């Protein structure tokens, strides 16, 4: 799996700076940036603020907003602003490269935090989209590399059905363009992955980028204990990709990888088969790498995930099936508070059904 990290931020910033330097002699103050109400100059300064803000949050592991602004020295010309874009881009690149994988810092949309990959994707998105806005305002052509656009879409736009043209899809998803067969976008936000804390684990939401890699036999970007990931996790990643490609994926109702807080190693997968149905019922499943079994990880994670789900207004019950022959899994789901319900489910009655009510 190709990482989304400092190299991608550097690539996006370099492309933006190269283009903007060709028009530094133009009037940036008197021209709006594309469809924005901001001038091209203000938009360029906003790129600087976003890059610096993301670098600051990630560097100090900020739990909330860091209250600062960025002000250009009096008399700074457009070329000077481009210098600041390059400088703040380098700061974000450095923060991403030095941040451990498990570190998260504040971002409001929508689950209140992001990891280094999320900040990289957001930084790249800010650069690509606002460079587009400036270019549109000044009447010049701009098209970033498709691979950068795909990296953004598959990390922070998991709810957006992919299209054949990654750049046009990103523009459409952010209200900047049209796509055949899709309604115009008037309100939008990106979505960093959800992380749910348990006692010894974190349940880390799997992005479409990670799911595609898991489905293809990779690690999904996680460091697994020996023998992982297990077959069920790869199957679940395939379900995530099927929903994503159909445009019906809701990231909080997908796959989570179970990561030990002690060493950052992944030990299994757990998640939902889809969003809750009309009756507020969601189906849940899980597996562990063989070397992690018998240590209470699955029970701990299931309690945490069930607690998160049942705290929501749109969930009334959780449902799971377990093979009759899988006695250890029956113990896991019972210890997590699920109750076996009457009636056999599954082919030839080979499974027990379990339910947990809100």
mmCIF file of C-alpha atoms in Angstrom:
data_model
loop_
_atom_site.group_PDB
_atom_site.id
_atom_site.type_symbol
_atom_site.label_atom_id
_atom_site.label_comp_id
_atom_site.label_asym_id
_atom_site.label_seq_id
_atom_site.Cartn_x
_atom_site.Cartn_y
_atom_site.Cartn_z
ATOM 1 C CA UNK A 1 0.000 0.000 0.000
ATOM 2 C CA UNK A 2 1.385 3.410 -0.935
ATOM 3 C CA UNK A 3 1.564 5.570 2.163
ATOM 4 C CA UNK A 4 -0.110 8.938 2.509
ATOM 5 C CA UNK A 5 2.549 10.917 4.325
ATOM 6 C CA UNK A 6 5.217 13.582 4.119
ATOM 7 C CA UNK A 7 6.239 12.741 0.560
ATOM 8 C CA UNK A 8 2.726 13.380 -0.670
ATOM 9 C CA UNK A 9 2.478 16.709 1.165
ATOM 10 C CA UNK A 10 5.799 17.755 -0.362
ATOM 11 C CA UNK A 11 4.614 16.714 -3.824
ATOM 12 C CA UNK A 12 1.371 18.653 -3.512
ATOM 13 C CA UNK A 13 3.118 21.775 -2.212
ATOM 14 C CA UNK A 14 5.800 21.639 -4.902
ATOM 15 C CA UNK A 15 3.173 21.421 -7.633
ATOM 16 C CA UNK A 16 1.194 24.288 -6.153
ATOM 17 C CA UNK A 17 4.230 26.523 -5.715
ATOM 18 C CA UNK A 18 5.489 25.855 -9.239
ATOM 19 C CA UNK A 19 2.145 26.932 -10.686
ATOM 20 C CA UNK A 20 1.609 29.945 -8.448
ATOM 21 C CA UNK A 21 5.082 31.310 -9.136
ATOM 22 C CA UNK A 22 4.091 31.715 -12.795
ATOM 23 C CA UNK A 23 1.438 34.264 -11.818
ATOM 24 C CA UNK A 24 2.916 36.140 -8.849
ATOM 25 C CA UNK A 25 2.903 39.316 -10.915
ATOM 26 C CA UNK A 26 -0.893 39.203 -11.268
ATOM 27 C CA UNK A 27 -3.417 40.937 -9.005
ATOM 28 C CA UNK A 28 -4.364 38.386 -6.324
ATOM 29 C CA UNK A 29 -6.248 40.824 -4.112
ATOM 30 C CA UNK A 30 -8.834 42.009 -6.593
ATOM 31 C CA UNK A 31 -9.888 38.580 -7.908
ATOM 32 C CA UNK A 32 -11.985 35.978 -6.119
ATOM 33 C CA UNK A 33 -10.632 32.457 -5.945
ATOM 34 C CA UNK A 34 -13.006 30.329 -8.006
ATOM 35 C CA UNK A 35 -16.355 29.890 -6.270
ATOM 36 C CA UNK A 36 -15.067 31.166 -2.938
ATOM 37 C CA UNK A 37 -15.892 34.551 -1.441
ATOM 38 C CA UNK A 38 -12.185 34.975 -0.650
ATOM 39 C CA UNK A 39 -9.670 36.722 -2.866
ATOM 40 C CA UNK A 40 -6.873 34.697 -4.441
ATOM 41 C CA UNK A 41 -4.445 36.327 -1.999
ATOM 42 C CA UNK A 42 -6.507 35.423 1.060
ATOM 43 C CA UNK A 43 -6.902 31.867 -0.246
ATOM 44 C CA UNK A 44 -3.138 31.495 -0.653
ATOM 45 C CA UNK A 45 -2.635 32.760 2.901
ATOM 46 C CA UNK A 46 -5.275 30.288 4.064
ATOM 47 C CA UNK A 47 -3.214 27.426 2.602
ATOM 48 C CA UNK A 48 -0.320 28.591 4.784
ATOM 49 C CA UNK A 49 -2.494 28.669 7.899
ATOM 50 C CA UNK A 50 -3.923 25.204 7.276
ATOM 51 C CA UNK A 51 -0.501 23.653 6.781
ATOM 52 C CA UNK A 52 0.924 25.339 9.875
ATOM 53 C CA UNK A 53 -2.137 24.508 11.968
ATOM 54 C CA UNK A 54 -1.987 20.827 11.050
ATOM 55 C CA UNK A 55 1.752 20.722 11.741
ATOM 56 C CA UNK A 56 1.260 22.331 15.135
ATOM 57 C CA UNK A 57 -1.540 20.032 16.214
ATOM 58 C CA UNK A 58 0.285 16.896 15.182
ATOM 59 C CA UNK A 59 3.604 17.998 16.672
ATOM 60 C CA UNK A 60 2.165 18.617 20.161
ATOM 61 C CA UNK A 61 -0.558 15.920 19.957
ATOM 62 C CA UNK A 62 -3.108 18.674 20.573
ATOM 63 C CA UNK A 63 -6.389 17.519 22.177
ATOM 64 C CA UNK A 64 -8.252 20.612 20.927
ATOM 65 C CA UNK A 65 -7.925 23.790 18.913
ATOM 66 C CA UNK A 66 -4.587 25.590 19.116
ATOM 67 C CA UNK A 67 -5.492 29.304 19.063
ATOM 68 C CA UNK A 68 -3.143 31.072 16.683
ATOM 69 C CA UNK A 69 -3.165 32.837 13.327
ATOM 70 C CA UNK A 70 -0.532 33.463 10.682
ATOM 71 C CA UNK A 71 0.220 37.030 9.594
ATOM 72 C CA UNK A 72 2.393 38.037 6.656
ATOM 73 C CA UNK A 73 5.020 40.708 7.276
ATOM 74 C CA UNK A 74 3.920 44.108 5.984
ATOM 75 C CA UNK A 75 4.814 44.459 2.344
ATOM 76 C CA UNK A 76 4.966 40.719 1.590
ATOM 77 C CA UNK A 77 4.291 40.260 -2.109
ATOM 78 C CA UNK A 78 2.671 37.279 -3.796
ATOM 79 C CA UNK A 79 6.034 35.582 -4.308
ATOM 80 C CA UNK A 80 6.613 35.879 -0.576
ATOM 81 C CA UNK A 81 3.305 34.167 0.142
ATOM 82 C CA UNK A 82 4.405 31.269 -2.067
ATOM 83 C CA UNK A 83 7.596 31.105 -0.006
ATOM 84 C CA UNK A 84 5.438 30.742 3.104
ATOM 85 C CA UNK A 85 3.360 27.994 1.468
ATOM 86 C CA UNK A 86 6.571 26.070 0.855
ATOM 87 C CA UNK A 87 7.809 26.712 4.400
ATOM 88 C CA UNK A 88 4.610 25.662 6.149
ATOM 89 C CA UNK A 89 4.391 22.661 3.851
ATOM 90 C CA UNK A 90 7.871 21.637 4.980
ATOM 91 C CA UNK A 91 6.801 21.988 8.623
ATOM 92 C CA UNK A 92 3.800 19.722 8.110
ATOM 93 C CA UNK A 93 5.970 17.236 6.223
ATOM 94 C CA UNK A 94 8.423 17.134 9.132
ATOM 95 C CA UNK A 95 5.645 16.725 11.712
ATOM 96 C CA UNK A 96 4.163 13.805 9.779
ATOM 97 C CA UNK A 97 7.505 12.075 9.300
ATOM 98 C CA UNK A 98 8.401 12.278 12.988
ATOM 99 C CA UNK A 99 4.982 11.375 14.446
ATOM 100 C CA UNK A 100 4.563 7.748 15.573
ATOM 101 C CA UNK A 101 1.847 5.824 13.779
ATOM 102 C CA UNK A 102 -0.408 5.598 16.824
ATOM 103 C CA UNK A 103 -0.335 9.319 17.650
ATOM 104 C CA UNK A 104 -3.578 11.223 17.128
ATOM 105 C CA UNK A 105 -4.360 14.911 17.441
ATOM 106 C CA UNK A 106 -7.492 17.016 17.305
ATOM 107 C CA UNK A 107 -9.570 17.558 14.223
ATOM 108 C CA UNK A 108 -13.315 18.149 14.484
ATOM 109 C CA UNK A 109 -14.566 16.277 11.419
ATOM 110 C CA UNK A 110 -16.212 14.034 12.315
ATOM 111 C CA UNK A 111 -14.741 11.926 15.142
ATOM 112 C CA UNK A 112 -12.564 14.566 16.838
ATOM 113 C CA UNK A 113 -9.117 13.249 15.915
ATOM 114 C CA UNK A 114 -6.772 12.224 13.104
ATOM 115 C CA UNK A 115 -3.511 10.313 12.837
ATOM 116 C CA UNK A 116 -0.482 11.279 10.774
ATOM 117 C CA UNK A 117 -2.020 9.778 7.636
ATOM 118 C CA UNK A 118 -5.191 11.782 8.180
ATOM 119 C CA UNK A 119 -3.261 15.024 8.619
ATOM 120 C CA UNK A 120 -1.272 14.256 5.483
ATOM 121 C CA UNK A 121 -4.469 13.664 3.503
ATOM 122 C CA UNK A 122 -6.065 16.839 4.863
ATOM 123 C CA UNK A 123 -2.941 18.858 4.103
ATOM 124 C CA UNK A 124 -2.787 17.536 0.554
ATOM 125 C CA UNK A 125 -6.501 18.228 0.089
ATOM 126 C CA UNK A 126 -6.157 21.827 1.273
ATOM 127 C CA UNK A 127 -3.275 22.435 -1.108
ATOM 128 C CA UNK A 128 -4.899 20.805 -4.139
ATOM 129 C CA UNK A 129 -8.330 22.326 -3.691
ATOM 130 C CA UNK A 130 -7.264 25.864 -2.863
ATOM 131 C CA UNK A 131 -4.640 25.907 -5.598
ATOM 132 C CA UNK A 132 -7.498 24.958 -7.909
ATOM 133 C CA UNK A 133 -9.570 27.834 -6.527
ATOM 134 C CA UNK A 134 -6.757 30.339 -7.138
ATOM 135 C CA UNK A 135 -6.070 28.960 -10.606
ATOM 136 C CA UNK A 136 -9.745 29.175 -11.507
ATOM 137 C CA UNK A 137 -9.893 32.769 -10.298
ATOM 138 C CA UNK A 138 -6.837 33.731 -12.328
ATOM 139 C CA UNK A 139 -7.937 31.758 -15.398
ATOM 140 C CA UNK A 140 -5.024 29.305 -15.531
ATOM 141 C CA UNK A 141 -5.041 25.531 -15.868
ATOM 142 C CA UNK A 142 -4.276 23.254 -12.931
ATOM 143 C CA UNK A 143 -4.562 19.505 -12.583
ATOM 144 C CA UNK A 144 -2.661 17.644 -9.855
ATOM 145 C CA UNK A 145 -1.462 14.039 -10.137
ATOM 146 C CA UNK A 146 -4.330 11.535 -10.089
ATOM 147 C CA UNK A 147 -2.528 9.407 -7.487
ATOM 148 C CA UNK A 148 -2.564 12.282 -4.989
ATOM 149 C CA UNK A 149 -6.282 12.759 -5.540
ATOM 150 C CA UNK A 150 -6.974 9.050 -5.125
ATOM 151 C CA UNK A 151 -4.962 9.027 -1.894
ATOM 152 C CA UNK A 152 -7.119 11.827 -0.483
ATOM 153 C CA UNK A 153 -10.386 10.207 -1.560
ATOM 154 C CA UNK A 154 -9.576 6.777 -0.157
ATOM 155 C CA UNK A 155 -8.514 8.176 3.215
ATOM 156 C CA UNK A 156 -10.772 11.092 4.128
ATOM 157 C CA UNK A 157 -13.692 10.708 1.703
ATOM 158 C CA UNK A 158 -14.688 7.087 2.433
ATOM 159 C CA UNK A 159 -18.362 7.978 1.990
ATOM 160 C CA UNK A 160 -17.863 9.143 -1.614
ATOM 161 C CA UNK A 161 -18.365 6.631 -4.413
ATOM 162 C CA UNK A 162 -15.185 6.553 -6.522
ATOM 163 C CA UNK A 163 -15.329 7.668 -10.119
ATOM 164 C CA UNK A 164 -13.140 7.057 -13.170
ATOM 165 C CA UNK A 165 -11.424 10.454 -12.772
ATOM 166 C CA UNK A 166 -10.067 10.988 -9.258
ATOM 167 C CA UNK A 167 -9.503 14.742 -9.635
ATOM 168 C CA UNK A 168 -12.993 15.417 -11.006
ATOM 169 C CA UNK A 169 -14.459 13.226 -8.254
ATOM 170 C CA UNK A 170 -12.625 15.211 -5.579
ATOM 171 C CA UNK A 171 -13.774 18.504 -7.090
ATOM 172 C CA UNK A 172 -17.363 17.247 -7.190
ATOM 173 C CA UNK A 173 -17.202 15.928 -3.628
ATOM 174 C CA UNK A 174 -16.159 19.374 -2.389
ATOM 175 C CA UNK A 175 -18.766 21.345 -4.313
ATOM 176 C CA UNK A 176 -16.381 22.517 -7.037
ATOM 177 C CA UNK A 177 -17.616 20.665 -10.087
ATOM 178 C CA UNK A 178 -20.111 18.315 -11.648
ATOM 179 C CA UNK A 179 -20.141 14.605 -12.321
ATOM 180 C CA UNK A 180 -22.532 12.909 -14.753
ATOM 181 C CA UNK A 181 -25.353 11.160 -12.928
ATOM 182 C CA UNK A 182 -24.627 12.771 -9.559
ATOM 183 C CA UNK A 183 -26.435 15.647 -7.912
ATOM 184 C CA UNK A 184 -24.423 18.786 -7.159
ATOM 185 C CA UNK A 185 -22.802 18.889 -3.729
ATOM 186 C CA UNK A 186 -23.758 21.917 -1.627
ATOM 187 C CA UNK A 187 -22.551 20.774 1.804
ATOM 188 C CA UNK A 188 -19.638 18.482 2.500
ATOM 189 C CA UNK A 189 -17.027 17.400 4.993
ATOM 190 C CA UNK A 190 -14.261 14.869 5.012
ATOM 191 C CA UNK A 191 -14.111 11.960 7.426
ATOM 192 C CA UNK A 192 -11.073 10.789 9.349
ATOM 193 C CA UNK A 193 -11.231 7.244 10.665
ATOM 194 C CA UNK A 194 -13.004 6.503 13.937
ATOM 195 C CA UNK A 195 -10.909 5.110 16.812
ATOM 196 C CA UNK A 196 -12.564 3.529 19.852
ATOM 197 C CA UNK A 197 -10.519 2.978 22.995
ATOM 198 C CA UNK A 198 -10.682 -0.196 25.047
ATOM 199 C CA UNK A 199 -8.623 -1.181 28.091
ATOM 200 C CA UNK A 200 -5.624 -2.737 26.324
ATOM 201 C CA UNK A 201 -6.581 -2.053 22.725
ATOM 202 C CA UNK A 202 -7.732 0.586 20.315
ATOM 203 C CA UNK A 203 -10.249 -0.269 17.606
ATOM 204 C CA UNK A 204 -9.035 1.623 14.549
ATOM 205 C CA UNK A 205 -11.422 2.231 11.684
ATOM 206 C CA UNK A 206 -10.167 0.904 8.353
ATOM 207 C CA UNK A 207 -10.138 3.357 5.430
ATOM 208 C CA UNK A 208 -10.888 2.258 1.874
ATOM 209 C CA UNK A 209 -7.167 2.560 1.122
ATOM 210 C CA UNK A 210 -6.330 0.148 3.935
ATOM 211 C CA UNK A 211 -9.233 -2.153 3.070
ATOM 212 C CA UNK A 212 -8.085 -2.439 -0.538
ATOM 213 C CA UNK A 213 -4.617 -3.424 0.622
ATOM 214 C CA UNK A 214 -5.953 -5.970 3.110
ATOM 215 C CA UNK A 215 -8.200 -7.480 0.473
ATOM 216 C CA UNK A 216 -5.221 -7.795 -1.865
ATOM 217 C CA UNK A 217 -3.154 -9.654 0.732
ATOM 218 C CA UNK A 218 -1.298 -6.725 2.318
ATOM 219 C CA UNK A 219 -1.137 -5.429 5.875
ATOM 220 C CA UNK A 220 -3.456 -2.445 5.461
ATOM 221 C CA UNK A 221 -0.669 -0.304 6.865
ATOM 222 C CA UNK A 222 -0.804 -2.015 10.280
ATOM 223 C CA UNK A 223 1.987 -3.893 12.045
ATOM 224 C CA UNK A 224 0.557 -7.345 12.740
ATOM 225 C CA UNK A 225 1.682 -10.005 15.144
ATOM 226 C CA UNK A 226 2.919 -13.185 13.508
ATOM 227 C CA UNK A 227 0.196 -14.917 11.524
ATOM 228 C CA UNK A 228 -1.912 -11.850 10.877
ATOM 229 C CA UNK A 229 -4.137 -10.647 9.476
ATOM 230 C CA UNK A 230 -6.520 -13.589 9.701
ATOM 231 C CA UNK A 231 -8.798 -14.687 6.872
ATOM 232 C CA UNK A 232 -11.943 -13.155 8.379
ATOM 233 C CA UNK A 233 -10.339 -9.721 8.475
ATOM 234 C CA UNK A 234 -9.466 -9.939 4.788
ATOM 235 C CA UNK A 235 -13.028 -11.027 3.983
ATOM 236 C CA UNK A 236 -14.387 -8.089 5.971
ATOM 237 C CA UNK A 237 -12.056 -5.739 4.085
ATOM 238 C CA UNK A 238 -13.600 -7.041 0.884
ATOM 239 C CA UNK A 239 -17.044 -6.137 2.236
ATOM 240 C CA UNK A 240 -15.795 -2.614 2.971
ATOM 241 C CA UNK A 241 -14.512 -2.232 -0.570
ATOM 242 C CA UNK A 242 -17.741 -3.551 -2.076
ATOM 243 C CA UNK A 243 -19.733 -0.960 -0.119
ATOM 244 C CA UNK A 244 -17.239 1.809 -0.947
ATOM 245 C CA UNK A 245 -17.290 1.067 -4.649
ATOM 246 C CA UNK A 246 -21.093 1.105 -4.560
ATOM 247 C CA UNK A 247 -21.141 4.454 -2.750
ATOM 248 C CA UNK A 248 -22.997 3.094 0.303
ATOM 249 C CA UNK A 249 -20.085 2.742 2.736
ATOM 250 C CA UNK A 250 -20.561 4.421 6.104
ATOM 251 C CA UNK A 251 -17.119 4.334 7.701
ATOM 252 C CA UNK A 252 -18.269 4.017 11.313
ATOM 253 C CA UNK A 253 -20.179 0.862 10.318
ATOM 254 C CA UNK A 254 -17.286 -0.891 8.645
ATOM 255 C CA UNK A 255 -14.182 -2.757 9.773
ATOM 256 C CA UNK A 256 -11.935 -1.980 12.732
ATOM 257 C CA UNK A 257 -8.477 -3.397 13.330
ATOM 258 C CA UNK A 258 -7.683 -4.250 16.948
ATOM 259 C CA UNK A 259 -4.344 -2.723 17.935
ATOM 260 C CA UNK A 260 -2.578 -3.350 21.240
ATOM 261 C CA UNK A 261 -1.723 -0.115 23.016
ATOM 262 C CA UNK A 262 1.350 -1.680 24.628
ATOM 263 C CA UNK A 263 3.252 -2.233 21.373
ATOM 264 C CA UNK A 264 1.109 -0.923 18.498
ATOM 265 C CA UNK A 265 0.727 -4.398 16.995
ATOM 266 C CA UNK A 266 -2.511 -5.488 15.342
ATOM 267 C CA UNK A 267 -4.081 -8.667 16.716
ATOM 268 C CA UNK A 268 -7.406 -8.995 14.887
ATOM 269 C CA UNK A 269 -10.398 -7.453 13.194
ATOM 270 C CA UNK A 270 -13.922 -6.590 14.312
ATOM 271 C CA UNK A 271 -16.758 -4.656 12.796
ATOM 272 C CA UNK A 272 -20.204 -4.457 11.333
ATOM 273 C CA UNK A 273 -21.744 -6.021 8.261
ATOM 274 C CA UNK A 274 -23.295 -2.666 7.424
ATOM 275 C CA UNK A 275 -25.231 0.235 8.895
ATOM 276 C CA UNK A 276 -28.213 -0.415 11.197
ATOM 277 C CA UNK A 277 -31.395 -1.491 9.444
ATOM 278 C CA UNK A 278 -34.767 0.243 9.730
ATOM 279 C CA UNK A 279 -35.370 -1.469 13.046
ATOM 280 C CA UNK A 280 -32.089 -0.220 14.455
ATOM 281 C CA UNK A 281 -30.347 -3.594 14.334
ATOM 282 C CA UNK A 282 -26.730 -4.029 13.235
ATOM 283 C CA UNK A 283 -24.811 -7.257 12.724
ATOM 284 C CA UNK A 284 -21.338 -7.630 14.156
ATOM 285 C CA UNK A 285 -18.447 -10.029 13.521
ATOM 286 C CA UNK A 286 -14.851 -10.541 14.598
ATOM 287 C CA UNK A 287 -11.721 -12.658 14.441
ATOM 288 C CA UNK A 288 -8.307 -12.789 16.081
ATOM 289 C CA UNK A 289 -4.893 -13.884 14.894
ATOM 290 C CA UNK A 290 -4.221 -17.288 16.443
ATOM 291 C CA UNK A 291 -1.358 -16.003 18.587
ATOM 292 C CA UNK A 292 -3.648 -13.461 20.273
ATOM 293 C CA UNK A 293 -6.413 -15.847 21.274
ATOM 294 C CA UNK A 294 -7.211 -16.843 24.820
ATOM 295 C CA UNK A 295 -6.109 -13.487 26.291
ATOM 296 C CA UNK A 296 -9.458 -11.717 26.499
ATOM 297 C CA UNK A 297 -8.814 -9.328 23.606
ATOM 298 C CA UNK A 298 -11.943 -10.223 21.655
ATOM 299 C CA UNK A 299 -14.219 -9.854 24.683
ATOM 300 C CA UNK A 300 -12.651 -6.512 25.591
ATOM 301 C CA UNK A 301 -12.976 -5.176 22.052
ATOM 302 C CA UNK A 302 -16.522 -6.450 21.633
ATOM 303 C CA UNK A 303 -17.635 -4.739 24.824
ATOM 304 C CA UNK A 304 -16.089 -1.469 23.658
ATOM 305 C CA UNK A 305 -17.585 -1.634 20.162
ATOM 306 C CA UNK A 306 -21.000 -2.683 21.440
ATOM 307 C CA UNK A 307 -20.952 0.099 24.006
ATOM 308 C CA UNK A 308 -20.158 2.672 21.338
ATOM 309 C CA UNK A 309 -22.913 1.390 19.044
ATOM 310 C CA UNK A 310 -25.656 1.054 21.645
ATOM 311 C CA UNK A 311 -25.008 4.573 22.924
ATOM 312 C CA UNK A 312 -26.308 5.888 19.587
ATOM 313 C CA UNK A 313 -29.943 6.798 19.026
ATOM 314 C CA UNK A 314 -30.108 4.854 15.749
ATOM 315 C CA UNK A 315 -29.129 1.483 17.281
ATOM 316 C CA UNK A 316 -31.586 -0.643 19.243
ATOM 317 C CA UNK A 317 -29.830 -4.002 19.147
ATOM 318 C CA UNK A 318 -26.737 -5.839 17.964
ATOM 319 C CA UNK A 319 -26.804 -9.249 16.372
ATOM 320 C CA UNK A 320 -24.184 -11.928 15.711
ATOM 321 C CA UNK A 321 -23.980 -15.547 14.626
ATOM 322 C CA UNK A 322 -21.451 -18.083 15.871
ATOM 323 C CA UNK A 323 -20.772 -21.563 14.559
ATOM 324 C CA UNK A 324 -22.072 -24.265 16.876
ATOM 325 C CA UNK A 325 -18.637 -25.863 16.873
ATOM 326 C CA UNK A 326 -16.859 -22.637 17.847
ATOM 327 C CA UNK A 327 -17.097 -22.901 21.615
ATOM 328 C CA UNK A 328 -14.400 -20.267 22.366
ATOM 329 C CA UNK A 329 -16.265 -17.655 20.268
ATOM 330 C CA UNK A 330 -19.496 -18.521 22.046
ATOM 331 C CA UNK A 331 -17.700 -17.753 25.292
ATOM 332 C CA UNK A 332 -16.460 -14.417 23.948
ATOM 333 C CA UNK A 333 -19.859 -13.208 22.865
ATOM 334 C CA UNK A 334 -21.535 -14.387 26.060
ATOM 335 C CA UNK A 335 -18.975 -12.612 28.241
ATOM 336 C CA UNK A 336 -19.594 -9.454 26.225
ATOM 337 C CA UNK A 337 -23.236 -9.523 27.331
ATOM 338 C CA UNK A 338 -24.923 -11.074 24.300
ATOM 339 C CA UNK A 339 -27.708 -13.588 24.853
ATOM 340 C CA UNK A 340 -28.405 -16.594 22.661
ATOM 341 C CA UNK A 341 -31.812 -16.297 21.060
ATOM 342 C CA UNK A 342 -34.172 -19.061 20.036
ATOM 343 C CA UNK A 343 -34.102 -20.391 16.516
ATOM 344 C CA UNK A 344 -31.230 -21.530 14.376
ATOM 345 C CA UNK A 345 -29.665 -19.300 11.745
ATOM 346 C CA UNK A 346 -27.242 -20.232 9.038
ATOM 347 C CA UNK A 347 -27.168 -23.048 6.568
ATOM 348 C CA UNK A 348 -28.493 -26.319 7.982
ATOM 349 C CA UNK A 349 -28.789 -24.771 11.441
ATOM 350 C CA UNK A 350 -25.012 -24.785 11.916
ATOM 351 C CA UNK A 351 -24.937 -21.496 13.829
ATOM 352 C CA UNK A 352 -26.271 -19.970 17.014
ATOM 353 C CA UNK A 353 -27.745 -16.465 16.981
ATOM 354 C CA UNK A 354 -26.906 -13.938 19.691
ATOM 355 C CA UNK A 355 -28.408 -10.551 20.481
ATOM 356 C CA UNK A 356 -27.589 -7.567 22.701
ATOM 357 C CA UNK A 357 -30.297 -4.976 23.331
ATOM 358 C CA UNK A 358 -29.795 -1.302 24.114
#
